[in-house]
Amino acid sequence: MSTFTGWPEAAVAFYRGLEADNSKAYWSENKLVYAEAVLAPMQALLGELSDEFGEGKIFRPHRDIRFSADKSPYKTAIGALLGRGCVQFSAEGIGVGAGCHTMAPDQLERYRIAVADDARGAELLRVIAALADAGIGIATHDHLKTAPRGYSTEHPRVELLRNKDLAAWRQWPATEPWLHSAAAKEHIVGALRASQSLVEWLDANVGDSTLERRR
């Protein structure tokens, strides 16, 4: 397996081109660029980080357009799972996250109970504050417009109660000079390690879904 040396300028150019022309023709003409400049660096990175963070899994580049109004066939970013974390590269730069990106109903119930609990809820706030001090934010993709049923809209942690997912997230722009070098791995590893405090809170208070295990 090759050594990770960052994503080259050609990778940024590839995704900028794909954003402008998200077509089969563009993809076919630039398939080799994707394989060498985008996919290969991600494969190398995951191989080097697997001992610490677990085996990686790269998402397919094609979008599922069956139920989407947007019929663009290709994703404009390459993403991969790495244990409980994820790494994403696009024309915007590099993003690193860790946490629960989707909660099953039983996980969501345990999450809300923990957030509402004074001790465990306060602990989560401390974790989030420590992440902010390290330059890492919190990302959510799905949340309620108001407090969930059974919880007061006046609850001191109502914003957290509204979330249906919770993950630490750090983004770097494509203008960072180290993005095109092996030094990118140090930044990615640093963010994954710093995010472990949130992963540990989620493991202790939310855990895996028993519903998923029954499938």
mmCIF file of N, CA, C and O in Angstrom, residues 60 62-75:
data_model
loop_
_atom_site.group_PDB
_atom_site.id
_atom_site.type_symbol
_atom_site.label_atom_id
_atom_site.label_comp_id
_atom_site.label_asym_id
_atom_site.label_seq_id
_atom_site.Cartn_x
_atom_site.Cartn_y
_atom_site.Cartn_z
ATOM 1 N N ARG A 60 -19.244 4.916 -1.472
ATOM 2 C CA ARG A 60 -19.264 4.897 -2.919
ATOM 3 C C ARG A 60 -19.443 6.316 -3.460
ATOM 4 O O ARG A 60 -20.107 7.158 -2.837
ATOM 5 N N HIS A 62 -21.131 7.350 -6.062
ATOM 6 C CA HIS A 62 -22.411 7.614 -6.701
ATOM 7 C C HIS A 62 -23.479 7.969 -5.654
ATOM 8 O O HIS A 62 -23.538 7.365 -4.591
ATOM 9 N N ARG A 63 -24.314 8.931 -5.977
ATOM 10 C CA ARG A 63 -25.404 9.326 -5.101
ATOM 11 C C ARG A 63 -26.603 8.405 -5.297
ATOM 12 O O ARG A 63 -26.836 7.899 -6.398
ATOM 13 N N ASP A 64 -27.376 8.211 -4.233
ATOM 14 C CA ASP A 64 -28.640 7.494 -4.329
ATOM 15 C C ASP A 64 -29.700 8.530 -4.690
ATOM 16 O O ASP A 64 -30.123 9.323 -3.847
ATOM 17 N N ILE A 65 -30.110 8.536 -5.936
ATOM 18 C CA ILE A 65 -31.022 9.575 -6.420
ATOM 19 C C ILE A 65 -32.468 9.092 -6.525
ATOM 20 O O ILE A 65 -33.331 9.807 -7.030
ATOM 21 N N ARG A 66 -32.745 7.885 -6.021
ATOM 22 C CA ARG A 66 -34.085 7.316 -6.186
ATOM 23 C C ARG A 66 -35.172 8.179 -5.575
ATOM 24 O O ARG A 66 -36.250 8.312 -6.141
ATOM 25 N N PHE A 67 -34.911 8.744 -4.418
ATOM 26 C CA PHE A 67 -35.935 9.516 -3.718
ATOM 27 C C PHE A 67 -35.516 10.973 -3.540
ATOM 28 O O PHE A 67 -36.008 11.654 -2.648
ATOM 29 N N SER A 68 -34.611 11.432 -4.391
ATOM 30 C CA SER A 68 -34.092 12.792 -4.269
ATOM 31 C C SER A 68 -34.525 13.644 -5.456
ATOM 32 O O SER A 68 -34.531 13.195 -6.598
ATOM 33 N N ALA A 69 -34.876 14.898 -5.152
ATOM 34 C CA ALA A 69 -35.219 15.833 -6.227
ATOM 35 C C ALA A 69 -33.978 16.209 -7.024
ATOM 36 O O ALA A 69 -34.053 16.547 -8.206
ATOM 37 N N ASP A 70 -32.823 16.148 -6.368
ATOM 38 C CA ASP A 70 -31.545 16.424 -7.030
ATOM 39 C C ASP A 70 -31.065 15.145 -7.714
ATOM 40 O O ASP A 70 -30.733 14.172 -7.049
ATOM 41 N N LYS A 71 -31.020 15.143 -9.010
ATOM 42 C CA LYS A 71 -30.645 13.953 -9.765
ATOM 43 C C LYS A 71 -29.165 13.952 -10.171
ATOM 44 O O LYS A 71 -28.765 13.167 -11.036
ATOM 45 N N SER A 72 -28.358 14.807 -9.554
ATOM 46 C CA SER A 72 -26.919 14.787 -9.828
ATOM 47 C C SER A 72 -26.369 13.416 -9.463
ATOM 48 O O SER A 72 -26.547 12.954 -8.334
ATOM 49 N N PRO A 73 -25.685 12.742 -10.381
ATOM 50 C CA PRO A 73 -25.314 11.341 -10.141
ATOM 51 C C PRO A 73 -24.131 11.117 -9.206
ATOM 52 O O PRO A 73 -23.980 10.020 -8.675
ATOM 53 N N TYR A 74 -23.289 12.137 -8.987
ATOM 54 C CA TYR A 74 -22.063 11.906 -8.226
ATOM 55 C C TYR A 74 -21.949 12.811 -7.000
ATOM 56 O O TYR A 74 -22.344 13.975 -7.037
ATOM 57 N N LYS A 75 -21.392 12.262 -5.943
ATOM 58 C CA LYS A 75 -21.128 13.037 -4.737
ATOM 59 C C LYS A 75 -19.945 13.973 -5.003
ATOM 60 O O LYS A 75 -18.983 13.584 -5.672
#
